[in-house]
Structure formats: C-alpha cells, structure tokens
Amino acid sequence: MLQLNYIRENKDEVLKRLSIKHFKDGESVITKIIELDNHRRNSQKEGDNNKAEANALAKQIGELMKSGKKEEAEKLKLVTVELKQKEKQFDEKLKNIETEIHQLLVQVPNLPSEKVPAGKTPEDNEVVLKNGNKPNLATGSVPHWDLTTKYNLIDFELGVKIAGPGFPVYKGKGARLQRALINYFLDKAIAAGYNEVQPPILVNESSAYATGQLPDKEGQMYHTPVDDLYLIPTAEVPITNIYRDVILKENDLPIKNCGYTPCFRREAGSYGKDVRGLNRLHQFDKIEIVQIAHPEKSYEILEQMKDYVVGILKELELPFRVLKLCGGDLSFASALTYDLEVWSAAQQRWLEVSSVSNFETFQTNRLKCRFKDTDGKMQLAHSLNGSALALPRIVASLLENNQTPEGIKIPKVLIPYTGFEIIN
RNA sequence: GGAGAAAUGGCAGAGUGGUCUAUUGCGGCAGUCUUGAAAACUGUUGAGGGUCAAACCUCCGGGGGUUCGAAUCCCUCUUUCUCCGCCA
C-alpha cells in the first residue's frame, strides 16, 4: 500500500509512474484519495477541538466535585450533553472517510521503480542475461510427463485419486530428487548468509493482508472456513509477516531469512499443454529467500539476490535467461522484478522458476515494519523476496534436458544429495 | 475439550471512577567526573494523527457499552498461564 503522505505531496510523480504500470483510472482514484484526505484532516480538526473542550469540562467537573461544589458541577454536566452528541457525529464521519480512503488505497498498485522498462505485455520484458546452450536432444526424446512415467518418478493419476488434479505423487527416485533439491537449495541459502526458518503454512487474514494477497486475490488461495485460515501460496507470506508490527534497529538491517515450504495455489480455469505435467500445480515445493533492507540499500540487495539465483542455475547446468519485467507485466505489489526462466528442451519453451522482487515500502507499510534511523526518525524498511527455487519446473527442465538413451543424468552438484548419478 | 487466573510503554511491575497529561526499577541515550573505561551522579527515553513549530487528539490485548469523566465498572472476542482430560 502506498503511503498517503507520499501521494498527497507527489501527485504528479505518482500519476506518471502509475501510467507505466498501466493502472487504469489512476487519475480519478488518486484525485479522489487526495480530496478525501483533505476532508479527513478537516474533520479530525473539528472533532479534536470538540474533544478537547469536553475533556477540559470533565476535568473542571472533577475538581468541583472534589471541592464539594455540587450544584456548579451539575450545571456543567448539562453543557457536556451537546458536546457528547457532536462527538459521536464527528467520530462516525471520520471513520467513514477513513474507510473510504482505505478502500481506494488498497486498489492502487505499487509504483514501478525508474529502472522498469516501459511496455505492456510479456513480449516487452527486457532480457538482461542469457546463459548456457540449449541442448540438442537425441531423436526419440520426450517431454517430462512421459519421462516421469517411463522411469516411475511421478504418478499424476494417483494424485488425482487421492486429492485431485495438480497434486502429484512423487515416488522412488522422483521423491528422492525432490528431497535432494530442497536440501541443496537450503544449504546454498545458508551458505549465502540466510537464516533458515520453518514457518506455519497456514496463515490468518492479517498476514495475508499484510503481504498483499488480500483483499485482492482471495480466489488464488485455499481457505479453511471453519478456522478462517489460508494455505500459503508462497513462504513469502509467513516469513515476511515475522516482521509485522516490529520496530527494528538500523544496524539489524539487512535481515536475511530463507525457508522451505509447500505452496498451494488454486489457479482455477486453465487447461492444456501449458499446465500439463509439472508446468503448473496446486501444490508444489519452494525455497524462498526474504530480506528486510535499508531503503538506501534495497536495489543493491535486489541485484545480489538475482545474482544469487543465477549462480544456482549455473551450478545446475541449466540454460536460462533473466528478464527484467516491464511495467505492464509487473505484479501489483512490486517496484522491480526479475524473472528467471529455464529452457525446457523437449517442450521447446521457457519456464519461469524464480521471481525476485523489491517491494520497497509497499508491504512494510501494511506490515508496519519500521526502523529508527541515525536521526532518531522512524522509517519504513524495504522488503524483498525471491524464489530460490521453485522445484517442479526445475525438475521438468532437468529431466528433459538431461535425458539420454541410457537414462537421465543428474547434475554433478546434486549427486551428493541424491546419492545416485543417473535415473534409468 | 473442561475448570480457574491473567493481558499495562524495550523488559519487569504499580495503578480498582476525577492533577494517570500512567508511579517505580532495569535497560537504552546524553552529560559530569576520568588518560580511557567501569562505578557514581544528573538529565533524557513509546507509537500514530495534526501543526511551519506548537497547542491539541488517539492508543493500557481487539471490539462494543455505562459515565460529565474509564487502565480502573459491564458485555464480547482473542491470546497466554495453571490444573484436568485426550494425543503425535
């Protein structure tokens, strides 16, 4: 959520940057917010003065009662009746205005950073790095959903029986490969200075609100109505919420956490080859890296996080590219995002395996995650996160790219974790 | 799941209707003393709104109520603790 003060003082700048994000109705929403904010301040002033008057009278009455002047006290009581009625009206009016402002404010997306390329569609994203060669597969090579059946690694049908489509059952070397990847990703993150946490994978409404999933994206999350909890779509939600309502010290920053969790996404309504096999699932595993950063350092840190994920993809020997998302493709809460995509040789397409974003103060404003700077002033910290990495598409690419007539070769770096060199 | 107790500023802990504009201690910060540090002493020390700055307003777990006036009384929700039951 944008800061009201910032909008008020930088209207033109806000509108200019919202237009890069292709936020429709920007002009009218922002104008309305500023107008309501003026009302808010006027109403509050009126209400506060009224309250000040009532407070002073109550104090006077108290003093009169104490010194035994009962009749005078009773007279003053009559005066307070009118003030009290007014107070109720002022409070109600203020509350209504504040609610209205809030409802508008949560609809406004984050402002894109100056580095965000203009553009509207995924085609306008800027390729900032390409690495590795696309393999030339032997004839007879097949997509991963055939390989997982051939080598008995994943049973999609069994998952349908137990839960439904999008809930695969990993078996044998398929399950062991999952576990190997999780451990490898966590060990890498720890070595890079991240603190490992195991958060809850169900969260309450306040948490989902603070990281921006609510009120907008209810439909994307599984919800348990009896207890009113949400299954997390990403570990970003619980890990970032560790810092909800927290005041940090300036030299605590940056704070680096990582965590492995299953992730749950409803993603209703798509079918076909885009979602076939491991391409899109309702439940999948992901290791997430999250940082709470000093505002002056957050973009430097975003580069480090992106480079960190690049390093892992290189070690896994997967061909990949890095995209800087254009304004139109940027998510609601993000100021700048890098997407990392691996090449899936048998499908002949790029698969997104990581998204690394700087949210600046968009999340921390809702989280109320602040720090006291050297001048003793409160400032909102910046929050960042990235996948490092999401498993299913890594597995898809790994299986497809490394298939040979003899079997699927495991990348060197993973062998200590899998305990086997080939799937055959 | 049943019974009881509790929730106050970074922490500890007073406060049961009217200077609470929240006592005190610890911790933090600044100063004095010191070559420096410790100790001691002195001062200072929550958040949000509002203002050029002030004044002023709100916040004692959340929400609602009683009252001229609520940390204090009432209702309700949440959380924590103790005991019992169940259980990985």
XYZ file of C-alpha atoms (C1' of nucleotides) in Angstrom:
512
model
C 0.000 0.000 0.000
C 1.317 3.427 -0.910
C 1.810 5.987 1.847
C -0.912 8.587 1.970
C 1.539 11.390 2.710
C 3.613 10.467 -0.311
C 0.582 10.554 -2.602
C -0.510 13.892 -1.200
C 2.882 15.505 -1.704
C 3.849 13.892 -5.023
C 0.656 13.621 -7.018
C 2.188 14.210 -10.461
C 5.028 11.799 -9.864
C 2.592 9.133 -8.626
C 0.374 9.508 -11.681
C 3.312 9.388 -14.055
C 4.629 6.174 -12.563
C 1.230 4.526 -12.282
C 0.773 5.081 -16.005
C 3.913 2.988 -16.637
C 2.158 0.209 -14.771
C -0.936 0.712 -16.938
C -3.134 1.215 -13.891
C -6.472 2.282 -15.280
C -8.444 5.043 -13.561
C -5.204 6.219 -11.913
C -6.072 9.884 -12.284
C -9.571 9.632 -10.820
C -8.604 7.303 -7.948
C -5.634 9.414 -6.870
C -7.599 12.658 -7.149
C -10.371 11.155 -5.060
C -7.908 9.951 -2.420
C -6.342 13.397 -2.079
C -9.760 15.019 -1.882
C -10.883 12.604 0.838
C -7.645 13.126 2.719
C -8.356 16.862 2.860
C -11.793 16.080 4.247
C -10.237 13.736 6.731
C -7.891 16.327 8.124
C -10.602 18.955 8.385
C -12.982 16.553 10.098
C -10.341 15.444 12.500
C -9.510 19.004 13.425
C -13.170 19.739 14.182
C -13.555 16.532 16.158
C -10.347 17.049 18.096
C -11.337 20.555 19.127
C -14.682 19.250 20.291
C -12.992 16.532 22.300
C -10.519 18.989 23.805
C -13.443 21.083 25.008
C -15.211 18.081 26.509
C -12.004 16.894 28.192
C -11.485 20.300 29.793
C -15.061 20.364 31.091
C -14.807 16.865 32.520
C -11.697 17.914 34.377
C -13.468 21.009 35.752
C -16.389 18.883 36.907
C -13.983 16.578 38.667
C -12.373 19.484 40.503
C -15.752 20.935 41.507
C -16.955 17.576 42.824
C -13.800 17.274 44.847
C -14.212 20.661 46.472
C -17.884 19.922 47.187
C -19.449 22.399 44.762
C -22.105 20.009 43.560
C -24.591 22.435 42.041
C -21.933 24.066 39.853
C -20.825 20.645 38.690
C -24.374 19.703 37.756
C -24.671 22.870 35.665
C -21.545 21.989 33.728
C -22.839 18.478 33.115
C -25.686 19.925 31.111
C -23.197 21.692 28.824
C -21.419 18.444 28.061
C -24.528 16.778 26.693
C -24.365 18.693 23.434
C -20.626 18.140 23.084
C -21.134 14.447 23.548
C -23.692 14.215 20.789
C -21.412 16.137 18.457
C -18.526 13.866 19.350
C -20.419 10.814 18.169
C -21.201 12.501 14.862
C -17.612 13.600 14.320
C -16.277 10.139 15.123
C -18.652 8.465 12.751
C -17.911 10.902 9.956
C -14.161 10.454 10.394
C -14.463 6.696 10.460
C -16.446 6.708 7.231
C -13.906 8.884 5.473
C -11.030 6.746 6.669
C -12.743 3.578 5.497
C -13.366 5.122 2.108
C -9.734 6.232 1.761
C -8.525 2.795 2.749
C -10.757 1.067 0.236
C -9.312 3.207 -2.534
C -5.751 2.938 -1.290
C -5.678 -0.861 -1.355
C -6.639 -0.769 -5.040
C -3.592 1.257 -6.025
C -0.626 -0.864 -7.123
C 2.959 -0.149 -6.144
C 4.859 2.462 -8.144
C 7.339 0.922 -10.575
C 10.964 1.879 -9.996
C 12.646 4.172 -12.526
C 14.553 1.173 -13.869
C 11.374 -0.565 -15.036
C 11.162 -0.704 -18.848
C 8.031 0.718 -20.458
C 5.804 -1.831 -22.126
C 2.591 -3.657 -21.650
C 2.908 -7.362 -22.424
C 5.383 -10.144 -21.586
C 6.948 -9.580 -25.030
C 8.107 -6.174 -23.785
C 10.142 -7.639 -20.925
C 13.842 -6.920 -21.246
C 16.219 -9.875 -21.467
C 19.166 -8.893 -19.292
C 21.093 -12.173 -19.332
C 21.209 -15.421 -21.308
C 23.308 -18.312 -20.146
C 24.061 -21.852 -21.345
C 23.350 -23.589 -24.624
C 20.075 -25.200 -25.480
C 20.828 -28.940 -25.744
C 20.257 -30.846 -28.977
C 18.217 -33.806 -27.854
C 18.558 -37.206 -29.449
C 15.684 -38.323 -31.648
C 13.036 -40.038 -29.611
C 13.367 -37.547 -26.761
C 10.114 -36.827 -24.910
C 8.552 -34.257 -22.573
C 8.961 -34.706 -18.833
C 5.460 -36.075 -18.282
C 6.446 -39.090 -20.395
C 9.800 -39.418 -18.645
C 8.227 -39.423 -15.196
C 6.013 -42.311 -16.282
C 8.809 -44.177 -18.077
C 11.097 -44.112 -15.026
C 8.292 -44.301 -12.462
C 9.171 -40.966 -10.810
C 5.823 -39.210 -10.500
C 2.276 -40.577 -10.572
C -0.115 -37.857 -11.644
C -3.118 -40.200 -11.864
C -2.613 -41.417 -8.310
C -2.563 -37.819 -7.131
C -5.900 -37.270 -8.846
C -7.357 -40.196 -6.918
C -6.045 -39.030 -3.568
C -6.624 -35.281 -3.879
C -7.342 -34.062 -7.400
C -5.531 -32.795 -10.476
C -2.425 -30.759 -9.691
C -1.429 -32.831 -6.656
C 1.212 -35.273 -7.940
C 2.616 -38.211 -6.015
C 6.421 -38.365 -6.201
C 7.841 -41.858 -5.943
C 11.211 -43.579 -5.583
C 13.962 -41.606 -7.277
C 11.390 -38.921 -8.067
C 10.778 -38.365 -4.361
C 14.486 -38.572 -3.593
C 15.242 -35.974 -6.251
C 12.739 -33.626 -4.589
C 14.377 -34.076 -1.213
C 17.842 -33.600 -2.743
C 16.828 -30.320 -4.359
C 15.270 -28.997 -1.152
C 18.419 -29.740 0.841
C 20.705 -28.390 -1.850
C 18.753 -25.115 -2.116
C 18.644 -24.657 1.660
C 22.347 -25.394 2.086
C 23.142 -22.841 -0.618
C 20.976 -20.193 1.037
C 22.508 -20.815 4.452
C 25.991 -20.559 2.950
C 24.952 -17.195 1.471
C 24.092 -15.901 4.937
C 20.368 -16.594 5.086
C 18.839 -17.770 8.344
C 16.647 -20.847 7.872
C 13.119 -20.725 9.292
C 10.216 -23.169 9.253
C 7.066 -21.069 9.285
C 3.406 -22.086 9.501
C 1.953 -22.985 6.117
C -1.498 -21.768 7.102
C -1.853 -18.082 7.882
C -4.533 -15.797 9.242
C -6.247 -12.957 7.469
C -3.964 -10.249 8.909
C -0.901 -11.967 7.486
C -2.446 -12.469 4.060
C -3.466 -8.832 4.063
C -0.040 -7.534 5.100
C 1.847 -9.093 2.197
C -0.843 -8.090 -0.286
C -2.696 -11.342 -1.043
C -5.860 -9.882 0.446
C -8.184 -8.227 -0.274
C -7.447 -8.667 -3.958
C -6.525 -12.282 -4.566
C -8.778 -14.412 -2.365
C -9.511 -16.678 -5.292
C -5.911 -17.761 -5.653
C -5.618 -19.137 -2.132
C -7.137 -22.198 -0.492
C -9.211 -21.167 2.505
C -10.319 -23.172 5.544
C -13.648 -21.598 6.504
C -14.091 -23.230 9.918
C -10.878 -21.757 11.276
C -10.648 -18.876 8.802
C -7.089 -19.656 7.729
C -5.436 -19.549 4.311
C -2.996 -22.078 2.868
C 0.071 -20.130 1.830
C 0.668 -19.535 -1.894
C 4.333 -18.863 -1.065
C 6.593 -18.810 2.007
C 6.901 -15.076 1.405
C 3.658 -14.641 3.349
C 4.595 -16.187 6.711
C 8.290 -15.253 6.553
C 7.663 -11.589 5.758
C 4.969 -11.464 8.450
C 7.572 -12.283 11.078
C 8.258 -8.542 10.866
C 4.678 -7.336 11.148
C 4.358 -4.619 13.835
C 8.071 -4.724 14.505
C 10.405 -1.775 15.081
C 13.952 -2.702 14.133
C 17.282 -1.092 14.897
C 19.071 0.401 11.924
C 22.047 -1.919 12.325
C 19.811 -5.003 12.374
C 19.467 -4.425 8.630
C 19.587 -6.245 6.338
C 17.734 -9.235 7.761
C 18.070 -12.371 5.636
C 15.728 -15.338 6.062
C 15.107 -18.384 3.944
C 12.670 -21.227 4.250
C 11.352 -24.310 2.562
C 7.573 -24.807 2.429
C 4.982 -26.467 0.281
C 2.962 -23.834 -1.595
C -0.695 -24.022 -2.574
C -2.375 -22.278 -5.491
C -5.894 -22.694 -6.713
C -5.206 -21.178 -10.162
C -8.578 -22.320 -11.404
C -9.532 -22.326 -15.035
C -6.558 -23.268 -17.156
C -6.078 -26.463 -19.076
C -3.985 -27.755 -21.955
C -0.286 -28.144 -22.521
C 0.635 -25.042 -20.520
C -0.433 -26.778 -17.352
C 0.465 -30.322 -18.308
C 2.768 -32.386 -16.081
C 4.786 -30.235 -13.709
C 4.201 -26.954 -15.514
C 1.548 -25.748 -13.114
C 0.399 -27.458 -9.918
C -1.935 -26.829 -6.994
C 0.711 -27.987 -4.529
C 4.428 -27.600 -5.056
C 7.646 -27.127 -3.118
C 9.660 -23.958 -2.999
C 12.580 -22.455 -1.142
C 12.111 -18.742 -0.623
C 14.639 -16.058 0.286
C 13.356 -12.929 2.039
C 15.192 -9.784 3.065
C 14.232 -6.751 5.113
C 16.526 -3.989 3.954
C 17.565 -0.393 4.486
C 15.859 1.785 1.829
C 19.222 3.044 0.578
C 20.497 -0.489 0.068
C 17.485 -2.343 -1.303
C 18.312 -2.106 -5.015
C 21.866 -3.217 -4.444
C 20.414 -6.146 -2.500
C 17.928 -6.950 -5.264
C 20.887 -7.365 -7.663
C 22.634 -9.620 -5.157
C 19.549 -11.770 -4.772
C 19.102 -12.053 -8.537
C 22.790 -12.935 -8.951
C 22.457 -15.498 -6.184
C 19.708 -17.330 -8.087
C 21.732 -17.033 -11.302
C 24.588 -18.792 -9.503
C 22.373 -21.741 -8.574
C 21.062 -22.143 -12.115
C 24.636 -22.157 -13.413
C 25.594 -24.868 -10.936
C 22.627 -26.932 -12.049
C 23.912 -26.538 -15.634
C 20.527 -25.461 -16.952
C 20.231 -22.999 -19.834
C 18.369 -19.950 -18.566
C 17.583 -16.324 -19.179
C 16.886 -13.390 -16.870
C 14.108 -10.922 -17.645
C 13.526 -7.504 -16.217
C 9.753 -7.174 -16.191
C 8.158 -4.265 -17.997
C 5.590 -2.003 -16.334
C 2.590 -3.877 -17.693
C 3.840 -7.306 -16.572
C 4.958 -6.221 -13.105
C 2.923 -7.646 -10.217
C 0.612 -5.466 -8.126
C 2.969 -5.117 -5.152
C 6.336 -4.994 -6.896
C 8.507 -1.995 -7.764
C 11.020 -4.018 -9.771
C 11.064 -7.715 -10.622
C 13.496 -10.076 -12.301
C 12.047 -13.318 -13.651
C 14.376 -16.245 -14.197
C 13.369 -18.818 -16.786
C 14.958 -22.162 -17.612
C 14.840 -23.772 -21.021
C 12.748 -26.909 -21.230
C 14.250 -28.710 -24.205
C 11.542 -31.225 -25.066
C 8.719 -28.709 -24.702
C 10.808 -26.108 -26.539
C 9.767 -23.341 -24.161
C 10.979 -21.176 -21.289
C 9.646 -21.987 -17.822
C 9.607 -19.405 -15.030
C 11.392 -20.838 -11.994
C 12.052 -17.725 -9.954
C 10.811 -14.215 -9.487
C 12.934 -11.801 -7.471
C 11.292 -8.545 -6.417
C 11.828 -5.363 -4.482
C 8.579 -4.180 -2.882
C 10.185 -1.087 -1.395
C 7.725 0.099 1.302
C 4.593 -1.367 -0.281
C 4.457 -4.369 2.053
C 6.211 -2.804 5.041
C 3.624 -0.018 5.105
C 0.948 -2.646 5.705
C 3.227 -4.688 7.956
C 4.215 -1.593 9.935
C 7.794 -2.801 9.790
C 9.955 0.176 10.646
C 13.381 1.094 11.922
C 14.774 4.114 13.717
C 17.416 5.862 11.623
C 20.506 7.691 12.916
C 18.500 10.910 13.293
C 16.042 9.049 15.519
C 13.311 9.187 12.884
C 11.010 6.268 12.133
C 11.260 4.954 8.595
C 9.620 2.082 6.797
C 12.095 -0.629 5.835
C 12.114 -2.186 2.366
C 11.104 -5.802 1.803
C 12.395 -8.099 -0.927
C 11.938 -11.709 -1.815
C 12.739 -14.300 -4.395
C 12.262 -17.958 -5.191
C 15.491 -19.900 -4.790
C 13.986 -22.003 -6.188
C 10.611 -23.481 -7.105
C 11.036 -27.209 -7.647
C 8.590 -28.526 -10.264
C 9.793 -26.627 -13.307
C 13.426 -27.171 -12.318
C 12.625 -30.875 -12.259
C 10.825 -30.653 -15.620
C 13.764 -28.918 -17.266
C 16.309 -31.145 -15.588
C 14.588 -34.319 -16.761
C 14.026 -33.103 -20.304
C 17.433 -31.511 -20.890
C 19.471 -34.334 -19.379
C 17.705 -37.272 -20.993
C 19.943 -39.682 -22.942
C 19.314 -43.112 -24.403
C 20.978 -44.529 -21.250
C 18.846 -42.576 -18.810
C 18.588 -39.151 -17.144
C 21.870 -37.740 -15.891
C 21.894 -35.952 -12.531
C 23.924 -32.692 -12.438
C 27.245 -33.090 -10.591
C 26.314 -30.659 -7.857
C 23.252 -32.724 -6.888
C 24.862 -36.167 -6.767
C 25.996 -35.838 -3.130
C 22.356 -35.061 -2.307
C 20.611 -37.699 -4.450
C 23.051 -40.488 -3.847
C 22.639 -41.603 -7.483
C 24.112 -40.326 -10.764
C 21.545 -41.485 -13.239
C 17.880 -42.319 -13.427
C 17.392 -45.403 -15.585
C -12.458 -30.499 25.267
C -13.477 -28.958 30.980
C -12.216 -25.551 35.286
C -9.636 -21.271 37.050
C -6.282 -16.900 36.522
C -4.268 -13.139 33.650
C -3.111 -9.400 29.368
C -0.237 -2.018 31.202
C 5.445 1.570 27.435
C 12.166 -2.469 25.075
C 11.739 -5.717 29.785
C 9.972 -6.159 34.888
C 5.992 -4.258 37.534
C 2.411 -0.409 40.415
C -2.132 1.586 39.457
C -9.749 -0.949 41.195
C -14.086 6.037 38.673
C -11.558 12.529 38.705
C -3.868 16.573 38.616
C -2.960 8.892 35.110
C -1.022 14.873 30.815
C 0.432 6.221 33.545
C 4.361 5.531 39.953
C 8.886 2.934 40.182
C 13.018 -0.261 38.813
C 16.063 -2.319 34.885
C 17.715 -1.467 30.029
C 18.787 2.497 26.122
C 20.670 7.535 25.003
C 23.255 12.216 26.502
C 26.202 14.823 30.068
C 29.540 15.424 34.618
C 33.883 13.045 36.737
C 38.187 10.048 34.226
C 44.209 9.386 30.126
C 40.209 5.825 28.632
C 36.590 2.617 30.708
C 33.704 0.998 34.915
C 31.204 2.877 39.156
C 28.618 7.097 40.938
C 25.666 11.363 39.990
C 22.399 14.494 36.666
C 19.179 14.724 32.684
C 16.546 12.172 28.903
C 13.893 7.980 26.908
C 6.723 4.707 23.405
C 3.596 4.905 18.798
C 0.029 7.297 15.402
C -2.675 11.762 13.704
C -2.180 17.081 13.481
C 0.954 21.834 13.048
C 5.998 25.971 9.863
C 6.563 24.903 15.013
C 3.316 24.368 18.955
C -1.369 23.717 21.008
C -4.463 19.679 20.597
C -6.451 14.455 19.644
C -5.991 8.915 19.846
C -3.672 4.392 21.860
C -3.112 0.448 28.898
C -4.670 -7.277 24.174
C -9.115 -6.381 19.964
C -14.267 -4.699 19.519
C -18.689 -2.677 21.884
C -21.173 -0.388 26.250
C -22.114 2.528 31.142
C -20.499 7.685 32.834
C -19.812 14.692 32.605
C -15.185 11.657 33.200
C -12.661 4.633 32.273
C -6.147 1.409 32.610
C -9.958 1.052 36.581
C -17.074 -0.862 36.008
C -20.183 -4.100 32.333
C -20.590 -7.263 27.680
C -17.944 -9.852 23.924
C -13.817 -11.840 21.196
C -8.626 -13.206 21.038
C -4.223 -14.723 23.274
C -1.194 -16.505 27.387
C -0.530 -19.187 32.032
C -2.036 -23.124 35.817
C -4.756 -27.715 36.724
C -7.591 -31.927 34.492
C -8.725 -34.904 30.065
C -7.087 -36.504 25.130
C -2.945 -37.095 21.848
C 1.963 -37.190 17.810
